[in-house]
């Protein structure tokens, strides 16, 4: 386990995305409203239609209640995963919560690593990811 963590921390840090669409809220005496996506590894290659990352993504907060106090909109994480990784890459969410990032990864063909310390939220995420896996696109297998 420690060697996996060490390997992750040795990857070059090359990008950070400020997500300007987060609604302001109070955090103690501080009015917060910034959210960041930290990315490690080599830059993803540009592709047709993916040369410039748009500055504004979809709505961040989910209107659907799923048992987590801060649910995120699935469209928000699909946007992040789509723009900041390519098919087949691994995405790590160290604060998995209810599994929104993992659900986006399954839908977009990325590998997913999630960590969650709260057992209740971990169970919610597991159920959600099982459903996403069963309903994922491209279920056809080709045999050679």
PDB file of N, CA and C in Angstrom, residues 1-12 92 94 113:
ATOM      1  N   UNK A   1       0.827  -1.197   0.000  1.00  0.00           N
ATOM      2  CA  UNK A   1       0.000   0.000   0.000  1.00  0.00           C
ATOM      3  C   UNK A   1       0.861   1.246   0.000  1.00  0.00           C
ATOM      4  N   UNK A   2       1.864   1.306   0.863  1.00  0.00           N
ATOM      5  CA  UNK A   2       2.718   2.488   0.929  1.00  0.00           C
ATOM      6  C   UNK A   2       3.460   2.705  -0.380  1.00  0.00           C
ATOM      7  N   UNK A   3       3.888   1.622  -1.040  1.00  0.00           N
ATOM      8  CA  UNK A   3       4.601   1.784  -2.308  1.00  0.00           C
ATOM      9  C   UNK A   3       3.692   2.386  -3.370  1.00  0.00           C
ATOM     10  N   UNK A   4       2.394   2.069  -3.344  1.00  0.00           N
ATOM     11  CA  UNK A   4       1.447   2.670  -4.283  1.00  0.00           C
ATOM     12  C   UNK A   4       1.334   4.165  -4.049  1.00  0.00           C
ATOM     13  N   UNK A   5       1.250   4.559  -2.789  1.00  0.00           N
ATOM     14  CA  UNK A   5       1.155   5.975  -2.456  1.00  0.00           C
ATOM     15  C   UNK A   5       2.424   6.691  -2.878  1.00  0.00           C
ATOM     16  N   UNK A   6       3.562   6.082  -2.620  1.00  0.00           N
ATOM     17  CA  UNK A   6       4.836   6.678  -3.008  1.00  0.00           C
ATOM     18  C   UNK A   6       4.905   6.856  -4.519  1.00  0.00           C
ATOM     19  N   UNK A   7       4.453   5.864  -5.265  1.00  0.00           N
ATOM     20  CA  UNK A   7       4.487   5.954  -6.726  1.00  0.00           C
ATOM     21  C   UNK A   7       3.626   7.112  -7.218  1.00  0.00           C
ATOM     22  N   UNK A   8       2.480   7.315  -6.602  1.00  0.00           N
ATOM     23  CA  UNK A   8       1.595   8.408  -7.003  1.00  0.00           C
ATOM     24  C   UNK A   8       2.252   9.752  -6.731  1.00  0.00           C
ATOM     25  N   UNK A   9       2.887   9.902  -5.582  1.00  0.00           N
ATOM     26  CA  UNK A   9       3.473  11.194  -5.240  1.00  0.00           C
ATOM     27  C   UNK A   9       4.696  11.520  -6.082  1.00  0.00           C
ATOM     28  N   UNK A  10       5.305  10.554  -6.738  1.00  0.00           N
ATOM     29  CA  UNK A  10       6.469  10.812  -7.577  1.00  0.00           C
ATOM     30  C   UNK A  10       6.086  11.272  -8.978  1.00  0.00           C
ATOM     31  N   UNK A  11       4.827  11.165  -9.345  1.00  0.00           N
ATOM     32  CA  UNK A  11       4.403  11.632 -10.659  1.00  0.00           C
ATOM     33  C   UNK A  11       4.536  13.142 -10.729  1.00  0.00           C
ATOM     34  N   UNK A  12       4.906  13.688 -11.883  1.00  0.00           N
ATOM     35  CA  UNK A  12       5.040  15.140 -11.983  1.00  0.00           C
ATOM     36  C   UNK A  12       3.685  15.837 -11.890  1.00  0.00           C
ATOM     37  N   UNK A  92      -7.758   8.949  -9.779  1.00  0.00           N
ATOM     38  CA  UNK A  92      -7.790   8.684  -8.344  1.00  0.00           C
ATOM     39  C   UNK A  92      -8.589   9.772  -7.644  1.00  0.00           C
ATOM     40  N   UNK A  94      -9.242  10.689  -3.870  1.00  0.00           N
ATOM     41  CA  UNK A  94      -8.916  10.340  -2.486  1.00  0.00           C
ATOM     42  C   UNK A  94     -10.031  10.653  -1.495  1.00  0.00           C
ATOM     43  N   UNK A 113      -9.699   4.671  -9.041  1.00  0.00           N
ATOM     44  CA  UNK A 113      -9.235   4.331  -7.698  1.00  0.00           C
ATOM     45  C   UNK A 113      -9.913   5.309  -6.758  1.00  0.00           C
TER      46      UNK A 113
END
